[in-house]
Amino acid sequence: MVLIESEKYIPIKEVFRLEEGSKASIRGWVYRYREFGDKAFIIVRDSSGIIQTVVEKKSDIIPELEKIGIEASLTLSGIVREDKRAPGGKEIRVEALKVVGPSHKFPITKDASPEFLLDVRHLWLRSRRMNAILKIRDTVFKAVHEYFRSQGYYEVHCPMFITAAVEGGATLFELDYVGKKRKVYLTQSSQFYLEALIFSLEKVYTIAPSFRAEKSRTRRHLTEFWHAEAEAAWTDMNDIIKVEEGLVTYVVKKALEERLEELEFLKRNIEMLENVKPPFYRISYDEAIEILKRKGVNVKWGEDLGADEERVLTMQFDKPIVLYGFPEEVKAFYHKNDPQRPEVTLAEDVLAPEGYGEIIGGGERISDEQELVNKILRFGLRPEDYEWYLDLRRYGSVPHSGFGLGMDRLVMWIAGLPHIVEAIPFPRTVRRVYP
Ligand code: ATP
Ligand code: MG
């Protein structure tokens, strides 16, 4: 192994700022390799970018070149030259080169199928595509934290082992918990815990995994996804919609500011992202049903809207939609019913445009104990399973609202990806828990 003399090396991106004739030392991995006459052309990548390097096949370098295959790691130094044919217009004429970790027969070739790329995701993460997506994801996570903190929300952390369903039993993962004395599940949402925390901190948020045994295979469901959730005391549905709009707008703005290069590399339609400004369109569930019927979709009032319906609906709009006023039966039991119209709830979803659909689900919660008990019973659930949750309505209850935002879906939409598995480094789906 060579010595790690970090101060000597510069990120590849910075080489492009150096003048012709400067000396540069870089380290990274072989992205492409080809020999031509007495020269070898090595395109090297690091986390910041790629650059072409040219090596004269002189005797002292030949033994090193023999260790090179795609993805071999190396360090090199040389002189920066302008060359129009090189990507980015500059290249390095190599004077010294050392292979650090040889690589032979890297398994990913040009014609790899999407399924194979998932099998070797641990290696595919090195691709320029995944590198761009992961940088966008980093910006999205950072921006969500920044936004909540700028609005006075406290970050909190909730358990992943839980004992009662938040989102209904069908997607619960049951665990073989120590001693098996009672049923334990993986959390589907941190919402109930956030509701408890507002009585201390008033405005709280968390970003954590949620787990759902999703049986339907769609392009937007993972079994383990990253969930940004917020809850605020003294708020109604309209107050919380404003927070959601502010959050989504801020994240998109940050992505455009910090990750334009990556978005362009992914061929994202930038104009559609520039449209994302509040207020978003407000569409009632009733109106949505009418729009869908006019578009020839076979839906009836009272039915839930799935990915297909949302695709048709959101294709009609050039920025996100807030869809509100869902029938009681299509939303979870904790949603407050509209006092003016008890058959619908004060629940709302934010749908991303361009066919992407739901990225946020939120609304006002029931704050009255009896109203909550009645609804739990109406939903065929057992109030005794929700004892501590009912306590929150017994000791100084307040009106409150909150929402959950799927971080992977947000990344998928912002980056313009065709499938959610591309939005997270190691996707978990019903069919995949490897690598
Ligand atoms: P869907 O109808 O698409 O299954 P949902 O109504 O079950 O969504 P919520 O329970 O409201 O979703 O969860 C809040 C947010 O969490 C959703 O708006 C979505 O962005 C995200 N989300 C929910 N389930 C998943 C999943 N399986 N994979 C990725 N993200 C998810
Ligand atoms: Mg769901």
Coordinates of C-alpha atoms and ligand atoms in Angstrom, one line a residue:
M1 CA 0.0 0.0 0.0
V2 CA 1.2 3.5 -0.7
L3 CA 1.3 6.1 2.0
I4 CA -1.9 8.2 2.5
E5 CA -0.5 11.7 2.1
S6 CA -3.8 13.4 2.0
E7 CA -2.5 17.0 1.7
K8 CA -0.9 16.1 -1.6
Y9 CA -4.0 15.1 -3.5
I10 CA -6.8 17.4 -4.8
P11 CA -10.3 16.5 -5.8
I12 CA -10.7 15.9 -9.5
K13 CA -13.2 18.7 -9.8
E14 CA -10.4 21.2 -8.7
V15 CA -8.0 20.0 -11.5
F16 CA -10.3 21.8 -14.0
R17 CA -9.6 25.1 -12.2
L18 CA -5.8 24.8 -12.6
E19 CA -3.9 26.4 -15.4
E20 CA -2.2 24.6 -18.3
G21 CA 1.2 23.4 -17.2
S22 CA 0.3 23.1 -13.5
K23 CA 1.2 20.0 -11.6
A24 CA -1.6 18.0 -10.1
S25 CA -1.9 14.8 -7.9
I26 CA -5.2 12.9 -7.7
R27 CA -6.4 9.6 -6.4
G28 CA -9.5 7.7 -7.4
W29 CA -10.7 4.7 -9.4
V30 CA -10.4 3.7 -13.0
Y31 CA -13.7 4.6 -14.8
R32 CA -12.6 3.8 -18.4
Y33 CA -9.4 2.3 -19.8
R34 CA -8.1 2.1 -23.3
E35 CA -4.7 1.7 -25.0
F36 CA -3.8 3.5 -28.2
G37 CA -0.4 3.0 -29.8
D38 CA 2.2 3.7 -27.1
K39 CA -0.2 5.5 -24.8
A40 CA -2.8 4.5 -22.3
F41 CA -5.9 6.6 -21.7
I42 CA -7.3 6.2 -18.2
I43 CA -10.4 8.1 -17.2
V44 CA -10.2 8.4 -13.4
R45 CA -13.1 9.2 -11.1
D46 CA -13.4 10.3 -7.5
S47 CA -16.4 11.5 -5.5
S48 CA -16.2 14.9 -7.2
G49 CA -15.9 14.1 -10.9
I50 CA -14.0 12.4 -13.7
I51 CA -10.9 13.3 -15.7
Q52 CA -9.0 11.9 -18.6
T53 CA -5.3 11.0 -17.9
V54 CA -2.7 10.0 -20.5
V55 CA 0.1 7.7 -19.7
E56 CA 3.2 7.0 -21.9
K57 CA 3.8 3.3 -21.7
K58 CA 7.4 3.7 -20.4
S59 CA 9.1 0.8 -18.7
D60 CA 8.7 2.0 -15.1
I61 CA 4.9 2.4 -15.5
I62 CA 4.1 -0.8 -17.5
P63 CA 4.1 -3.1 -14.4
E64 CA 1.6 -0.7 -12.8
L65 CA -0.6 -0.7 -15.9
E66 CA -0.8 -4.4 -15.8
K67 CA -2.6 -4.3 -12.5
I68 CA -5.3 -1.9 -13.9
G69 CA -8.8 -3.0 -14.7
I70 CA -12.0 -1.1 -14.5
E71 CA -12.4 0.2 -10.9
A72 CA -8.8 -0.3 -9.8
S73 CA -7.9 2.3 -7.3
L74 CA -4.8 4.4 -8.0
T75 CA -2.8 7.6 -7.2
L76 CA -1.2 9.6 -9.9
S77 CA 0.5 12.9 -10.6
G78 CA 1.2 14.8 -13.7
I79 CA 0.9 18.0 -15.7
V80 CA -2.4 19.6 -16.6
R81 CA -3.0 20.1 -20.3
E82 CA -5.9 21.6 -22.2
D83 CA -7.4 19.2 -24.8
K84 CA -10.7 19.8 -26.5
R85 CA -11.2 16.1 -27.0
A86 CA -11.0 15.3 -23.3
P87 CA -14.2 15.4 -21.2
G88 CA -14.3 18.8 -19.6
G89 CA -11.6 20.2 -21.9
K90 CA -8.6 19.2 -19.7
E91 CA -6.4 16.2 -19.1
I92 CA -3.5 15.1 -17.0
R93 CA -0.2 13.9 -18.7
V94 CA 0.9 11.3 -16.1
E95 CA 4.4 11.4 -14.7
A96 CA 4.0 8.9 -11.8
L97 CA 1.3 6.4 -11.2
K98 CA 0.7 3.8 -8.5
V99 CA -2.0 1.2 -8.3
V100 CA -3.4 0.9 -4.8
G101 CA -6.0 -1.8 -5.2
P102 CA -6.0 -3.8 -8.4
S103 CA -9.3 -4.8 -10.0
H104 CA -9.9 -7.4 -12.6
K105 CA -13.1 -8.3 -14.4
F106 CA -15.4 -5.8 -12.7
P107 CA -18.8 -7.5 -13.1
I108 CA -20.8 -4.5 -14.3
T109 CA -20.7 -4.1 -18.1
K110 CA -22.6 -1.8 -20.5
D111 CA -25.4 -4.2 -21.1
A112 CA -26.3 -5.0 -17.5
S113 CA -30.0 -5.4 -16.8
P114 CA -31.8 -3.3 -14.1
E115 CA -32.3 -6.5 -12.1
F116 CA -28.5 -7.3 -12.2
L117 CA -27.7 -3.8 -11.2
L118 CA -29.8 -4.3 -8.1
D119 CA -28.0 -7.6 -7.4
V120 CA -24.7 -5.7 -7.4
R121 CA -26.0 -2.5 -5.9
H122 CA -22.9 -2.5 -3.6
L123 CA -20.8 -1.9 -6.7
W124 CA -23.3 0.0 -8.8
L125 CA -23.2 2.8 -6.1
R126 CA -20.0 3.9 -7.8
S127 CA -21.7 4.7 -11.1
R128 CA -22.0 8.4 -12.1
R129 CA -25.8 8.0 -12.0
M130 CA -25.9 6.8 -8.4
N131 CA -23.3 9.3 -7.4
A132 CA -25.5 12.1 -8.7
I133 CA -28.6 10.7 -7.1
L134 CA -26.9 10.3 -3.7
K135 CA -25.7 13.9 -3.8
I136 CA -29.2 15.0 -4.5
R137 CA -30.4 12.9 -1.6
D138 CA -27.8 14.4 0.7
T139 CA -29.1 17.9 -0.2
V140 CA -32.7 16.9 0.3
F141 CA -32.1 15.5 3.8
K142 CA -30.0 18.5 4.8
A143 CA -32.7 20.9 3.5
V144 CA -35.5 19.1 5.5
H145 CA -33.5 19.5 8.7
E146 CA -32.7 23.2 7.9
Y147 CA -36.4 24.0 7.1
F148 CA -37.8 22.5 10.3
R149 CA -35.2 24.1 12.5
S150 CA -35.8 27.5 10.8
Q151 CA -39.4 27.1 11.8
G152 CA -38.7 26.4 15.4
Y153 CA -39.3 22.6 15.3
Y154 CA -37.3 20.4 17.7
E155 CA -35.8 17.2 16.4
V156 CA -36.8 14.1 18.3
H157 CA -36.3 10.4 18.1
C158 CA -38.9 7.7 18.4
P159 CA -38.8 3.9 18.9
M160 CA -38.8 1.5 16.0
F161 CA -40.2 -1.4 18.2
I162 CA -43.9 -0.7 18.8
T163 CA -47.0 -2.5 20.1
A164 CA -49.9 -1.0 18.2
A165 CA -50.6 -0.3 14.5
V166 CA -50.6 3.3 13.3
E167 CA -51.5 2.7 9.7
G168 CA -53.6 -0.5 9.8
G169 CA -52.7 -4.2 10.4
A170 CA -52.2 -5.2 6.8
T171 CA -48.7 -3.8 6.4
L172 CA -47.3 -4.6 9.9
F173 CA -44.1 -6.5 10.3
E174 CA -44.4 -8.7 13.4
L175 CA -41.2 -9.5 15.3
D176 CA -39.8 -12.4 17.2
Y177 CA -39.2 -10.1 20.2
V178 CA -37.2 -11.3 23.2
G179 CA -39.2 -13.8 25.2
K180 CA -42.3 -13.2 22.9
K181 CA -44.4 -12.1 25.9
R182 CA -46.4 -9.8 23.7
K183 CA -46.8 -8.8 20.1
V184 CA -44.2 -6.4 18.9
Y185 CA -44.0 -4.8 15.5
L186 CA -41.7 -2.6 13.5
T187 CA -43.0 1.0 13.4
Q188 CA -45.0 2.1 10.3
S189 CA -44.9 5.8 11.4
S190 CA -43.6 7.7 14.4
Q191 CA -46.7 9.8 14.5
F192 CA -48.2 8.7 17.9
Y193 CA -44.9 9.3 19.6
L194 CA -44.6 12.7 18.0
E195 CA -48.1 13.5 19.3
A196 CA -47.0 12.7 22.8
L197 CA -43.9 14.9 22.4
I198 CA -45.9 18.0 21.3
F199 CA -47.2 18.3 24.9
S200 CA -43.6 19.0 25.9
L201 CA -42.0 20.7 22.9
E202 CA -45.1 21.9 20.9
K203 CA -43.5 21.6 17.5
V204 CA -41.5 18.5 16.7
Y205 CA -40.1 16.5 13.8
T206 CA -38.1 13.4 13.1
I207 CA -36.5 11.7 10.1
A208 CA -36.4 7.9 10.7
P209 CA -37.1 4.7 8.9
S210 CA -40.7 3.4 8.7
F211 CA -41.5 -0.2 7.9
R212 CA -44.4 -1.5 5.9
A213 CA -45.0 -4.9 4.5
E214 CA -46.3 -3.6 1.2
K215 CA -47.8 -6.4 -0.8
S216 CA -48.6 -4.4 -3.9
R217 CA -45.6 -4.0 -6.2
T218 CA -45.5 -0.4 -7.4
R219 CA -42.8 2.0 -8.4
R220 CA -43.2 4.0 -5.3
H221 CA -43.3 1.5 -2.4
L222 CA -40.4 0.3 -0.3
T223 CA -40.7 -2.0 2.7
E224 CA -38.2 0.2 4.6
F225 CA -38.4 3.9 3.8
W226 CA -37.2 7.1 5.3
H227 CA -40.0 9.1 6.8
A228 CA -39.8 12.8 7.8
E229 CA -42.7 13.4 10.2
A230 CA -43.8 16.6 12.0
E231 CA -46.5 17.3 14.5
A232 CA -47.5 20.7 15.9
A233 CA -49.7 21.8 18.8
W234 CA -52.4 24.5 18.3
T235 CA -52.7 23.9 14.5
D236 CA -55.5 22.9 12.2
M237 CA -55.4 21.4 8.7
N238 CA -54.7 24.7 6.9
D239 CA -51.9 25.6 9.2
I240 CA -50.1 22.3 8.6
I241 CA -50.7 22.6 4.8
K242 CA -48.7 25.8 4.9
V243 CA -45.8 24.1 6.7
E244 CA -45.9 21.3 4.0
E245 CA -45.8 23.8 1.2
G246 CA -43.0 25.7 2.8
L247 CA -41.0 22.6 3.3
V248 CA -41.4 21.2 -0.2
T249 CA -40.6 24.6 -1.7
Y250 CA -37.5 25.0 0.4
V251 CA -36.2 21.6 -0.5
V252 CA -36.7 22.0 -4.2
K253 CA -35.1 25.4 -4.1
K254 CA -32.0 24.0 -2.3
A255 CA -31.8 21.1 -4.8
L256 CA -31.8 23.6 -7.7
E257 CA -29.1 25.8 -6.0
E258 CA -26.8 23.1 -4.9
R259 CA -27.4 20.2 -7.3
L260 CA -28.1 21.7 -10.7
E261 CA -25.2 19.9 -12.2
E262 CA -26.4 16.5 -11.0
L263 CA -30.0 17.3 -12.0
E264 CA -28.8 18.1 -15.5
F265 CA -26.7 15.0 -15.6
L266 CA -29.9 13.0 -14.9
K267 CA -31.7 15.0 -17.6
R268 CA -34.3 16.3 -15.1
N269 CA -36.8 18.8 -16.5
I270 CA -35.5 21.9 -14.5
E271 CA -38.5 24.1 -15.5
M272 CA -40.9 21.8 -13.7
L273 CA -38.9 22.2 -10.5
E274 CA -38.7 26.0 -10.9
N275 CA -42.5 26.0 -10.8
V276 CA -42.6 24.7 -7.3
K277 CA -43.8 27.8 -5.3
P278 CA -46.6 28.2 -2.8
P279 CA -49.5 28.1 -2.9
F280 CA -49.9 24.7 -4.4
Y281 CA -53.2 23.8 -6.1
R282 CA -56.0 22.9 -3.7
I283 CA -58.2 20.2 -5.0
S284 CA -61.0 18.6 -2.9
Y285 CA -61.4 14.8 -3.1
D286 CA -64.9 15.5 -4.7
E287 CA -63.3 17.5 -7.4
A288 CA -60.6 14.9 -8.0
I289 CA -63.2 12.2 -8.5
E290 CA -64.9 14.5 -11.1
I291 CA -61.6 15.2 -12.9
L292 CA -60.8 11.5 -13.0
K293 CA -64.3 10.5 -14.3
R294 CA -63.9 13.1 -17.1
K295 CA -60.6 11.5 -18.0
G296 CA -62.3 8.1 -18.3
V297 CA -61.0 6.6 -15.1
N298 CA -63.4 4.2 -13.4
V299 CA -63.7 5.5 -9.8
K300 CA -66.5 6.0 -7.4
W301 CA -66.9 8.4 -4.5
G302 CA -65.7 6.7 -1.4
E303 CA -62.8 4.7 -3.0
D304 CA -59.2 5.3 -2.2
L305 CA -57.0 6.8 -5.0
G306 CA -54.0 4.6 -5.8
A307 CA -50.8 5.3 -7.8
D308 CA -52.7 4.9 -11.1
E309 CA -55.4 7.4 -10.3
E310 CA -52.9 9.8 -8.9
R311 CA -50.8 9.6 -12.0
V312 CA -53.7 10.6 -14.2
L313 CA -54.6 13.4 -11.8
T314 CA -51.2 14.9 -11.4
M315 CA -50.4 14.8 -15.1
Q316 CA -53.0 17.6 -15.4
F317 CA -51.0 20.0 -13.2
D318 CA -47.6 21.8 -13.4
K319 CA -46.9 22.0 -9.7
P320 CA -47.8 20.0 -6.6
I321 CA -51.5 19.6 -5.5
V322 CA -52.9 19.5 -2.0
L323 CA -55.8 17.0 -2.1
Y324 CA -58.1 17.4 0.9
G325 CA -61.4 16.2 2.3
F326 CA -61.1 12.4 2.0
P327 CA -64.0 10.1 3.0
E328 CA -63.6 8.7 6.5
E329 CA -63.2 5.1 5.3
V330 CA -60.1 5.7 3.2
K331 CA -58.0 7.4 5.9
A332 CA -56.6 6.1 9.2
F333 CA -58.8 6.3 12.3
Y334 CA -56.9 9.2 14.0
H335 CA -58.0 11.8 11.4
K336 CA -60.5 14.3 12.7
N337 CA -63.8 14.4 10.8
D338 CA -64.9 17.7 9.3
P339 CA -67.5 19.1 11.8
Q340 CA -69.4 20.7 8.8
R341 CA -69.5 17.4 6.8
P342 CA -68.8 14.4 9.1
E343 CA -68.5 11.9 6.2
V344 CA -65.2 13.4 5.2
T345 CA -62.0 14.0 7.2
L346 CA -59.6 16.9 7.7
A347 CA -56.9 14.8 6.0
E348 CA -54.9 15.9 3.1
D349 CA -52.2 14.6 0.8
V350 CA -49.6 16.5 -1.2
L351 CA -49.2 15.0 -4.7
A352 CA -46.1 15.7 -6.8
P353 CA -46.9 16.6 -10.4
E354 CA -45.7 14.8 -13.6
G355 CA -47.4 11.6 -12.6
Y356 CA -45.4 11.1 -9.4
G357 CA -48.4 11.4 -6.9
E358 CA -48.4 11.2 -3.1
I359 CA -45.3 12.5 -1.3
I360 CA -47.1 13.7 1.9
G361 CA -50.0 12.5 4.0
G362 CA -51.2 14.7 6.8
G363 CA -54.0 16.5 8.5
E364 CA -55.7 17.4 11.8
R365 CA -55.9 14.7 14.5
I366 CA -58.8 13.9 16.7
S367 CA -58.2 15.7 20.0
D368 CA -61.3 14.7 21.9
E369 CA -61.2 11.5 23.9
Q370 CA -64.8 10.3 23.3
E371 CA -64.6 11.2 19.6
L372 CA -61.4 9.1 19.3
V373 CA -62.8 6.1 21.2
N374 CA -65.9 6.2 19.0
K375 CA -63.8 6.2 15.8
I376 CA -61.5 3.4 17.0
L377 CA -64.7 1.3 17.6
R378 CA -66.1 2.3 14.2
F379 CA -63.0 1.1 12.6
G380 CA -63.3 -2.3 14.4
L381 CA -60.2 -1.7 16.5
R382 CA -59.8 -2.1 20.3
P383 CA -59.5 1.0 22.5
E384 CA -57.4 -1.0 25.0
D385 CA -54.7 -1.3 22.4
Y386 CA -54.4 2.5 22.3
E387 CA -54.3 3.3 26.1
W388 CA -51.4 5.6 26.2
Y389 CA -52.5 7.3 23.0
L390 CA -55.9 8.0 24.6
D391 CA -54.1 9.4 27.7
L392 CA -52.9 12.3 25.4
R393 CA -56.6 13.3 25.1
R394 CA -57.2 13.0 28.9
Y395 CA -54.7 15.4 30.2
G396 CA -54.8 18.8 28.6
S397 CA -55.6 17.9 25.0
V398 CA -55.1 20.6 22.3
P399 CA -56.0 20.8 18.7
H400 CA -53.1 19.6 16.6
S401 CA -52.0 18.5 13.2
G402 CA -49.1 16.8 11.5
F403 CA -47.8 15.0 8.5
G404 CA -45.5 12.4 7.1
L405 CA -43.3 12.9 4.1
G406 CA -41.7 10.0 2.2
M407 CA -38.1 11.1 1.8
D408 CA -37.3 8.5 -0.8
R409 CA -40.4 9.6 -2.8
L410 CA -39.3 13.2 -2.5
V411 CA -35.8 12.3 -3.9
M412 CA -37.4 10.2 -6.6
W413 CA -39.6 13.1 -7.8
I414 CA -36.9 15.8 -7.5
A415 CA -34.3 13.7 -9.3
G416 CA -37.0 12.6 -11.9
L417 CA -36.3 8.9 -11.3
P418 CA -38.5 6.2 -12.9
H419 CA -38.5 3.9 -9.8
I420 CA -38.1 4.5 -6.0
V421 CA -35.4 1.8 -5.7
E422 CA -33.0 4.3 -7.4
A423 CA -33.6 6.9 -4.7
I424 CA -32.0 5.0 -1.8
P425 CA -28.6 3.2 -1.7
F426 CA -29.8 -0.2 -0.5
P427 CA -33.5 -0.6 -1.3
R428 CA -35.7 -3.0 0.6
T429 CA -38.8 -4.2 -1.2
V430 CA -41.0 -7.2 -0.8
R431 CA -38.7 -9.1 -3.1
R432 CA -35.4 -7.7 -2.1
V433 CA -33.3 -7.5 1.1
Y434 CA -29.9 -8.0 -0.5
P435 CA -27.2 -6.6 -0.7
Ligands
ATP1 P1 -49.6 5.0 -0.4 O1 -51.1 5.2 -0.5 O2 -48.8 5.5 -1.5 O3 -49.3 3.7 0.1 P2 -49.9 6.0 2.3 O4 -51.2 6.7 2.3 O5 -49.8 4.6 2.8 O6 -49.2 6.0 0.8 P3 -49.0 7.6 4.5 O7 -49.4 6.5 5.5 O8 -49.8 8.8 4.4 O9 -48.8 6.9 3.1 O10 -47.4 7.9 4.8 C1 -46.9 9.2 4.6 C2 -45.9 9.2 3.4 O11 -44.9 8.2 3.6 C3 -46.5 9.0 2.1 O12 -47.1 10.2 1.6 C4 -45.3 8.5 1.3 O13 -44.6 9.7 0.8 C5 -44.5 7.8 2.3 N1 -44.7 6.4 2.2 C6 -45.7 5.6 2.6 N2 -45.6 4.3 2.4 C7 -44.4 4.2 1.7 C8 -43.6 3.1 1.2 N3 -44.0 1.9 1.3 N4 -42.4 3.4 0.5 C9 -42.0 4.7 0.4 N5 -42.6 5.7 0.9 C10 -43.8 5.5 1.6
MG2 MG -49.6 2.8 1.9

